PDB file of C-alpha atoms in Angstrom:
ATOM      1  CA  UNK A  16       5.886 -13.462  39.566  1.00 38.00           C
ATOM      2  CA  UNK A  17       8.861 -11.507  38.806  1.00 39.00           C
ATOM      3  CA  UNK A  18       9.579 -13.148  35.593  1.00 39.00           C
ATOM      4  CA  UNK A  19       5.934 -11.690  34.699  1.00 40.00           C
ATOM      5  CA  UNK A  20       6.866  -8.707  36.028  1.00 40.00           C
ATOM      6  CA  UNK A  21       9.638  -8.032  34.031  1.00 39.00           C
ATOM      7  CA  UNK A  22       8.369  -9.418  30.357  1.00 40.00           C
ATOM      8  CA  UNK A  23       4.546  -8.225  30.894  1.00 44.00           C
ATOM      9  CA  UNK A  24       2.862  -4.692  31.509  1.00 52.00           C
ATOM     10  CA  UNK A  25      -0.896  -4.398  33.201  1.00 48.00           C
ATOM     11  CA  UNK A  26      -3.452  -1.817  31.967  1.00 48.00           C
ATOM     12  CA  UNK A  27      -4.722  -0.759  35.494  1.00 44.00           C
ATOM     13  CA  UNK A  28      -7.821   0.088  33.566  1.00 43.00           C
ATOM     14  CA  UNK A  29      -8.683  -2.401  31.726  1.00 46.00           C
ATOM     15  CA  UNK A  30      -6.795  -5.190  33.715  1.00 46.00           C
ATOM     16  CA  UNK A  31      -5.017  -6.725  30.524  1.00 62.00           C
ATOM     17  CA  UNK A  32      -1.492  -7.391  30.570  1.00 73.00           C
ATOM     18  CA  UNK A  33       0.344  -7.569  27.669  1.00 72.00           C
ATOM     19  CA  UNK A  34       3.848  -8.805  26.917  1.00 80.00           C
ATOM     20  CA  UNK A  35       6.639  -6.137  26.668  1.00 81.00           C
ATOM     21  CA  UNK A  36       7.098  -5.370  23.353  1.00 84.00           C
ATOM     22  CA  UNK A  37       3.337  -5.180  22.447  1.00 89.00           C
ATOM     23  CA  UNK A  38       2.961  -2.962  25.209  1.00 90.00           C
ATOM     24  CA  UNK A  39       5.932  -0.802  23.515  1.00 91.00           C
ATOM     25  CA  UNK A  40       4.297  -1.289  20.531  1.00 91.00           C
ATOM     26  CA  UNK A  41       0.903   0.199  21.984  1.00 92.00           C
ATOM     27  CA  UNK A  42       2.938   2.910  23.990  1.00 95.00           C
ATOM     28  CA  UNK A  43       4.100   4.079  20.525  1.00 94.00           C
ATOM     29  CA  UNK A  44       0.544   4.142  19.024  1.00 93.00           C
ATOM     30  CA  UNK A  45      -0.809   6.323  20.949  1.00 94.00           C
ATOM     31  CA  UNK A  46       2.404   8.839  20.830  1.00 94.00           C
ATOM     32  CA  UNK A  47       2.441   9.342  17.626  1.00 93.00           C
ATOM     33  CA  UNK A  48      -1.247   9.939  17.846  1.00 93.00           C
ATOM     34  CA  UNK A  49      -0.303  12.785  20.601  1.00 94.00           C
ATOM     35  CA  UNK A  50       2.611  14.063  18.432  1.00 93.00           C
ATOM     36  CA  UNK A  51       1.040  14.460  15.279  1.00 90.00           C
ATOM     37  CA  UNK A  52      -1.966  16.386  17.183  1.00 90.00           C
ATOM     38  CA  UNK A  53      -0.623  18.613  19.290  1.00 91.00           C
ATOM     39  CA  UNK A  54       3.678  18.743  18.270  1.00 90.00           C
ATOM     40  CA  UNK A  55       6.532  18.207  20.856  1.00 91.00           C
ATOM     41  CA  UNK A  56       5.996  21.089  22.993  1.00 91.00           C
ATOM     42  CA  UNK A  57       2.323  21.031  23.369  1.00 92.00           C
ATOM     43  CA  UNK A  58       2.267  17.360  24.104  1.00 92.00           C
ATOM     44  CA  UNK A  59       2.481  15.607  27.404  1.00 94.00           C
ATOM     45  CA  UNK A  60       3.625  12.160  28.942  1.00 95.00           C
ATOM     46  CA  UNK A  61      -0.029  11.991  30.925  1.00 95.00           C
ATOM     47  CA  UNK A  62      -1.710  12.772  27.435  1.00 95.00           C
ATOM     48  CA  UNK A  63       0.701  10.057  26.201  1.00 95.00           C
ATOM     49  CA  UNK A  64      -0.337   7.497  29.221  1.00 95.00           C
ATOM     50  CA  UNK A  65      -4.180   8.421  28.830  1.00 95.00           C
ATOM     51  CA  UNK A  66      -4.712   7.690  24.877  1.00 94.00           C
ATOM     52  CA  UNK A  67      -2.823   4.467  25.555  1.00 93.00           C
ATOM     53  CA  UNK A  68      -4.729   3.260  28.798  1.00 92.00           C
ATOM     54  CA  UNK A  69      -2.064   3.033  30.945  1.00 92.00           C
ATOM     55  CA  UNK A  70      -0.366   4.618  33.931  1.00 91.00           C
ATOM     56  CA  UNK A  71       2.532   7.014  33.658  1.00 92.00           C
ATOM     57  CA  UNK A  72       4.657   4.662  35.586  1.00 93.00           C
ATOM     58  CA  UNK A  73       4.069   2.048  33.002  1.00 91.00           C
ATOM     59  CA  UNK A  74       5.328   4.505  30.029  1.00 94.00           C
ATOM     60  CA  UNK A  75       8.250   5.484  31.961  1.00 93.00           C
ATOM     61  CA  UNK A  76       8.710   1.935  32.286  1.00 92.00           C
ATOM     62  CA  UNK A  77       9.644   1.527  29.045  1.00 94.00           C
ATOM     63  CA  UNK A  78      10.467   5.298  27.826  1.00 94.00           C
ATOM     64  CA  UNK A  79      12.852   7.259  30.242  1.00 93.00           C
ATOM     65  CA  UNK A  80      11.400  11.008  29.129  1.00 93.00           C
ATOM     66  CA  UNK A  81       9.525  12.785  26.365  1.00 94.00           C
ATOM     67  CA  UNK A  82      12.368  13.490  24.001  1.00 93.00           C
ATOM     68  CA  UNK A  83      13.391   9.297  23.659  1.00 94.00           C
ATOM     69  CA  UNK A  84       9.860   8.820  23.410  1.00 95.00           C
ATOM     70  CA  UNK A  85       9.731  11.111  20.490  1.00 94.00           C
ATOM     71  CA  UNK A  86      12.743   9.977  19.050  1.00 94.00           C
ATOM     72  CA  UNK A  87      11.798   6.143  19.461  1.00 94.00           C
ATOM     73  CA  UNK A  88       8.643   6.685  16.944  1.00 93.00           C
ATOM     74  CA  UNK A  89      10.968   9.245  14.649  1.00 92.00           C
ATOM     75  CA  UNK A  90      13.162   6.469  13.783  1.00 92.00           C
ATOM     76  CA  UNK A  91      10.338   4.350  13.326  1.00 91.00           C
ATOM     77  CA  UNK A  92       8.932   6.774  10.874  1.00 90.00           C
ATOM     78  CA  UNK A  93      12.065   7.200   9.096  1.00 92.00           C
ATOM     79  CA  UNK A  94      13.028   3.729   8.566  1.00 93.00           C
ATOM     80  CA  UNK A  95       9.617   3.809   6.639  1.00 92.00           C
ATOM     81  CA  UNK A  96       9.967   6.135   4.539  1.00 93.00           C
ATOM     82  CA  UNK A  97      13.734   5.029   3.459  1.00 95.00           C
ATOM     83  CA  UNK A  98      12.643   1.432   3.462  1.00 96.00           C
ATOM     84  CA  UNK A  99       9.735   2.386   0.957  1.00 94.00           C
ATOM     85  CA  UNK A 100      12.135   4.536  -0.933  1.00 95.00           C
ATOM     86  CA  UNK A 101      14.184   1.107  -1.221  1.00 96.00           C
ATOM     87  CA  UNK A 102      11.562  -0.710  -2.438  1.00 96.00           C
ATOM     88  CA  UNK A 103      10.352   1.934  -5.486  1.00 95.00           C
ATOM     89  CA  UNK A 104      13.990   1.401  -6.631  1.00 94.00           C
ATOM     90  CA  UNK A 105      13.973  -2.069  -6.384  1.00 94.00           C
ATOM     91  CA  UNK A 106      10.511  -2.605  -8.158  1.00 94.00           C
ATOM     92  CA  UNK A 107      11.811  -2.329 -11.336  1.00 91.00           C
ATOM     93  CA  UNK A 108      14.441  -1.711 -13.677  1.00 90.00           C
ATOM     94  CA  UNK A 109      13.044   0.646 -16.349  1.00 91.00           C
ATOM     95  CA  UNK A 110      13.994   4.088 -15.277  1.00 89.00           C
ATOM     96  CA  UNK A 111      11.211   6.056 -15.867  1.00 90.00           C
ATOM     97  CA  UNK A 112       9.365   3.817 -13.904  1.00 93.00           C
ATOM     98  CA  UNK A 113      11.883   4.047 -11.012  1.00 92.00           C
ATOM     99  CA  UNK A 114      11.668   8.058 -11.123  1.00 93.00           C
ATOM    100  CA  UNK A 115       7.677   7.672 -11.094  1.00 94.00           C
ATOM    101  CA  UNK A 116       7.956   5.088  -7.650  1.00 95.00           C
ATOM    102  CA  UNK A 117      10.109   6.778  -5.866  1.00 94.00           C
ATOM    103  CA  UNK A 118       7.945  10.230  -6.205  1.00 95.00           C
ATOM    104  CA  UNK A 119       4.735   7.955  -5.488  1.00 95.00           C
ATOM    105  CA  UNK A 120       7.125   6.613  -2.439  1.00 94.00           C
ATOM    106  CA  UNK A 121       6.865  10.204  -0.812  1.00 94.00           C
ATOM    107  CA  UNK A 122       3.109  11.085  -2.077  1.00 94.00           C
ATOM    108  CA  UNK A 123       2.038   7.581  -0.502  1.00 93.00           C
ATOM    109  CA  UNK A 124       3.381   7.969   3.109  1.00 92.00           C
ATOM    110  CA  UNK A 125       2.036  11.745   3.493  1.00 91.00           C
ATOM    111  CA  UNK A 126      -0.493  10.705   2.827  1.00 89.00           C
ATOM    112  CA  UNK A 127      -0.820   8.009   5.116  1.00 86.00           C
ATOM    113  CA  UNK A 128      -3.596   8.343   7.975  1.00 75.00           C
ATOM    114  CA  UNK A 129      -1.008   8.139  10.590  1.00 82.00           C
ATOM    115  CA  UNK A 130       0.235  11.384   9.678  1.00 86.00           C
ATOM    116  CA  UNK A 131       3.855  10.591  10.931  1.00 87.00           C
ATOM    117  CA  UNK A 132       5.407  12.429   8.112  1.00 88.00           C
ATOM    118  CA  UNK A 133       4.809  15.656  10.194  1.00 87.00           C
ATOM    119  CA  UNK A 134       6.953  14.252  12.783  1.00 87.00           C
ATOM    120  CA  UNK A 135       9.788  13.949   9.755  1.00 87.00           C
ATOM    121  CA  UNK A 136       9.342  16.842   7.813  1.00 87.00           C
ATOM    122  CA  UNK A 137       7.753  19.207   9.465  1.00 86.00           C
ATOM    123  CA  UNK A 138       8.930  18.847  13.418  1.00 85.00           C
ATOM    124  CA  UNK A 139       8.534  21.615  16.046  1.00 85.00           C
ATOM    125  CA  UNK A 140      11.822  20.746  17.403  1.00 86.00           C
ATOM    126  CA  UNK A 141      13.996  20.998  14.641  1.00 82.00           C
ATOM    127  CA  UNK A 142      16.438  22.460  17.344  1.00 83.00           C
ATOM    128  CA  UNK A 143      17.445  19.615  19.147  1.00 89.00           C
ATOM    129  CA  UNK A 144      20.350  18.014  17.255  1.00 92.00           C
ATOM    130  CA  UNK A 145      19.159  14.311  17.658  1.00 90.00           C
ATOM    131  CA  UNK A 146      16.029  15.221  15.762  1.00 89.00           C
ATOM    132  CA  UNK A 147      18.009  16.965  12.871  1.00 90.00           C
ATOM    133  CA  UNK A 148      20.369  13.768  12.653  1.00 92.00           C
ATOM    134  CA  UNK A 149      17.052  11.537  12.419  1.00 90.00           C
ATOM    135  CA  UNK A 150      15.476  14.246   9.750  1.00 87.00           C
ATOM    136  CA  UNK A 151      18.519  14.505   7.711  1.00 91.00           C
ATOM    137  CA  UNK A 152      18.609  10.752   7.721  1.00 93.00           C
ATOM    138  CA  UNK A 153      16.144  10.494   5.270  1.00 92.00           C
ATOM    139  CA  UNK A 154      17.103  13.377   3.132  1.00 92.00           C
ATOM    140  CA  UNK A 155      20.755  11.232   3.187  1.00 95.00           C
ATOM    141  CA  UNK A 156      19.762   7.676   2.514  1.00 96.00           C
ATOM    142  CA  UNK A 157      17.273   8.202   0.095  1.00 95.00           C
ATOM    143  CA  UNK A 158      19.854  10.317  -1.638  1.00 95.00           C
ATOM    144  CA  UNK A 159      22.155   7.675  -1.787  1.00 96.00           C
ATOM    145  CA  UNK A 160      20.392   5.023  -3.093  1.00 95.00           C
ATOM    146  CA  UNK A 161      18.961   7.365  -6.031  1.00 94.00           C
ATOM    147  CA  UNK A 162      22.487   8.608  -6.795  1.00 94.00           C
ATOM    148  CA  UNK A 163      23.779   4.811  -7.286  1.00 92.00           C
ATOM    149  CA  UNK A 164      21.108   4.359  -9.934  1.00 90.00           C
ATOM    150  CA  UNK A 165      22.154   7.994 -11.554  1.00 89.00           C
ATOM    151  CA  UNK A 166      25.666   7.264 -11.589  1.00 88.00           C
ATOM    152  CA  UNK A 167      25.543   3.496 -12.571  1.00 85.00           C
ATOM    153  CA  UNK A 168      23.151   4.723 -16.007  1.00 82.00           C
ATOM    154  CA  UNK A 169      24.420   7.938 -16.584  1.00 80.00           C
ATOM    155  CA  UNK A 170      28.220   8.097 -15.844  1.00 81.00           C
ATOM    156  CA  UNK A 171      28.016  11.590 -14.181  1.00 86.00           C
ATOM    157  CA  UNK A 172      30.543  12.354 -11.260  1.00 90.00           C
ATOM    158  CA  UNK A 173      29.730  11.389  -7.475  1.00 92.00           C
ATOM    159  CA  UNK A 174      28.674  14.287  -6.759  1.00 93.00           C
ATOM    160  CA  UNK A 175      26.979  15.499  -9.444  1.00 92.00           C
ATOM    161  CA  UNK A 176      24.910  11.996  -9.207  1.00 92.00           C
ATOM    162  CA  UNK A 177      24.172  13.080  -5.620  1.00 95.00           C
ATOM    163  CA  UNK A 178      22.944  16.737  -5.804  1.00 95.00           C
ATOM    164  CA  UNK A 179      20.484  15.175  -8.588  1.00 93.00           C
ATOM    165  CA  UNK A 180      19.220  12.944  -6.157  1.00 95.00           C
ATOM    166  CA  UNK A 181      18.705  15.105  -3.290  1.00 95.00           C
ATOM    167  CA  UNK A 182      17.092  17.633  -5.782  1.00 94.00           C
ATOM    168  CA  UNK A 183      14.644  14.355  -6.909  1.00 94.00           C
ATOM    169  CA  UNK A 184      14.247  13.667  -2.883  1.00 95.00           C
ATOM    170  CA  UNK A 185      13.193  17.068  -2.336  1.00 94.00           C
ATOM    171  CA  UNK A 186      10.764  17.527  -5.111  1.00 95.00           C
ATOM    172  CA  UNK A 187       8.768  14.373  -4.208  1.00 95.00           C
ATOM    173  CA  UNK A 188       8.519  15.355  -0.498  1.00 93.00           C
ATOM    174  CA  UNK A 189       7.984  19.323  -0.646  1.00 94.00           C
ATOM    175  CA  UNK A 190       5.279  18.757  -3.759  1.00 95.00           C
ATOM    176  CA  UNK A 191       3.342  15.707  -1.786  1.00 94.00           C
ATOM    177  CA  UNK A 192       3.232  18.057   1.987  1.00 93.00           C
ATOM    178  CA  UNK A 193       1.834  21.068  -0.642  1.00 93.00           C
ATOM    179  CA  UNK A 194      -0.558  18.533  -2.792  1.00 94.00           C
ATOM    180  CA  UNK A 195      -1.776  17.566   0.876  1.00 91.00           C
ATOM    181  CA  UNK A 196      -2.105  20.863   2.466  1.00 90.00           C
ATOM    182  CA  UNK A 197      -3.920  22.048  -0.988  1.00 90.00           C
ATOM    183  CA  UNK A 198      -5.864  18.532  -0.328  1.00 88.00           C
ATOM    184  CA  UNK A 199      -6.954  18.873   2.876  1.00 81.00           C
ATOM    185  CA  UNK A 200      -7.941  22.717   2.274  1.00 76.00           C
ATOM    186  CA  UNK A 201     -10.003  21.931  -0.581  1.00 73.00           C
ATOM    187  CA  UNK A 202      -7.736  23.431  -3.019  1.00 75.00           C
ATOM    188  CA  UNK A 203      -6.251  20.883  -4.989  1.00 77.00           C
ATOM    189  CA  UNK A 204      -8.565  18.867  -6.943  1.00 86.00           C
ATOM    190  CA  UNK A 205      -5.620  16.204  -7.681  1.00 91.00           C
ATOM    191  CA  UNK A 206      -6.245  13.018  -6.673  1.00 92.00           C
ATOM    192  CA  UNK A 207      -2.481  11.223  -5.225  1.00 92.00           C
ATOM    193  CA  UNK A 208      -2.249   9.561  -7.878  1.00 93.00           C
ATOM    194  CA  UNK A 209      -2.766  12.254 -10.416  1.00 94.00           C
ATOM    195  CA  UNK A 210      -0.291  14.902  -8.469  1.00 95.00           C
ATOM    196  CA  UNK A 211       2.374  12.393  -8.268  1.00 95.00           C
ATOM    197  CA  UNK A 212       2.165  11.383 -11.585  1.00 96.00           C
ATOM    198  CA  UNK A 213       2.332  15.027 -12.768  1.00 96.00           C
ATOM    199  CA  UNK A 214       5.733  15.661 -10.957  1.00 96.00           C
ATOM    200  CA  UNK A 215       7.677  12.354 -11.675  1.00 95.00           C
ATOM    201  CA  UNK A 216       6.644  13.616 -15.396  1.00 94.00           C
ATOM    202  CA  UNK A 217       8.602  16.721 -14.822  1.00 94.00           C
ATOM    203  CA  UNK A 218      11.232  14.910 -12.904  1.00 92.00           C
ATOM    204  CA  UNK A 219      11.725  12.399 -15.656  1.00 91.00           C
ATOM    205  CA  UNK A 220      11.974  14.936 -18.417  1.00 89.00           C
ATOM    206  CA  UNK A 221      14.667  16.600 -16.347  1.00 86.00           C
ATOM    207  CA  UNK A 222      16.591  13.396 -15.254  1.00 84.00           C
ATOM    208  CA  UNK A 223      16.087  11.701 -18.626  1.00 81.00           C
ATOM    209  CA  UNK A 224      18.639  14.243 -20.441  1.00 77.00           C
ATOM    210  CA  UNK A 225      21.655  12.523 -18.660  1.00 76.00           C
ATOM    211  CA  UNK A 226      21.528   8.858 -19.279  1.00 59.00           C
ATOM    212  CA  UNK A 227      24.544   7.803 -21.537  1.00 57.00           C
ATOM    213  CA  UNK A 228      22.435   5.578 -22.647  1.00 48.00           C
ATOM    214  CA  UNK A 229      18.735   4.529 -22.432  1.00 46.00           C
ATOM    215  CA  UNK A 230      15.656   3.056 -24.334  1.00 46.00           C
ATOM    216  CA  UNK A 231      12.919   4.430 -22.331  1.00 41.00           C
ATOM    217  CA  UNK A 232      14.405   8.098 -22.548  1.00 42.00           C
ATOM    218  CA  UNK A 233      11.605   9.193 -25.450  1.00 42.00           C
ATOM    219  CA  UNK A 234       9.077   7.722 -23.390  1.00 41.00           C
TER     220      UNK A 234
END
């Protein structure tokens, strides 16, 4: 009984128990439902406990306080982002195409139903450090795997590689939050696709100048 105990949660509700990390898994669901809707501040652990079904002993079971709640499903939602940064770069070796996936990267997970890109780029507690760490995070990695590819093709400096990729990072994500704000306001008339194509374009033309060499750079 206190093996089950200990691996297992119960939905008083509902009566289903379900083993620990599908419980977590559940927990974090309905968080990052909370968080996107209503922000850090305005949100609270017995909101948290209600959309998921479950007791607040139960979520304190497995989350200690808000804040590591918060920061549990940030890190989630980072990874995500970086890992689908990853892949655009890793989908193909032409690099036009590479500057076009990686910009699609950022349009595709705002927008994403979830909405857990306001929890990365736009979070209402930007002043605890923690956060910040997690938010730069993305800014960073991303960064770093673009500036490999710049500096591996176009022979530029470190750090000239890098502030070229943190410029590319922050076009794709400030352009796809504006293309959804203008989206969801009626305002845009872009579909994703068509928006994201529009600024890898510009992006491309910029980048393209440096490449020592390359075939695609008239494309």
């Amino acid at each position: 009984m206190a093996s089950q105990q200990l691996n297992s949660d119960e939905n008083p509700a509902r009566g289903v128990r379900l083993p620990r990390r599908e419980r977590r898994a559940q927990l974090l669901s309905a968080a990052l439902e909370v968080f996107v809707a209503q922000g850090y501040h305005a949100a609270a652990m017995d909101d948290i406990a209600e959309r998921a079904g479950v007791s607040k002993p139960v979520l304190y079971q497995h989350f200690p306080g808000k804040l590591e709640l918060y920061l549990a499903i940030l890190d989630a939602a980072c990874d995500s982002i970086i890992a689908s940064c990853r892949a655009a770069l890793e989908s193909t070796h032409d690099n036009k195409r590479r500057v076009a996936a990686a910009i699609d990267a950022f349009y595709a997970y705002v927008a994403h139903d979830t909405g857990a890109f306001r929890l990365v780029f736009e979070s209402d507690l930007t002043s605890e450090q923690a956060v910040r760490d997690h938010v730069d995070r993305v800014t960073a990695e991303c960064a770093d795997m673009i500036a490999a590819v710049i500096r591996d093709d176009a022979g530029l400096p470190a750090p000239a590689a890098r502030l070229l990729a943190v410029s590319l990072v922050g076009m794709g994500q400030v352009s796809a939050r504006f293309w959804l704000a203008d989206t969801d306001n009626g305002a845009s008339g872009l579909t994703r696709e068509e928006a994201a194509a529009l600024v890898s374009g510009l992006a491309w033309r910029g980048i393209r100048g440096y490449p020592l060499s390359d075939e695609h750079a008239d494309g």
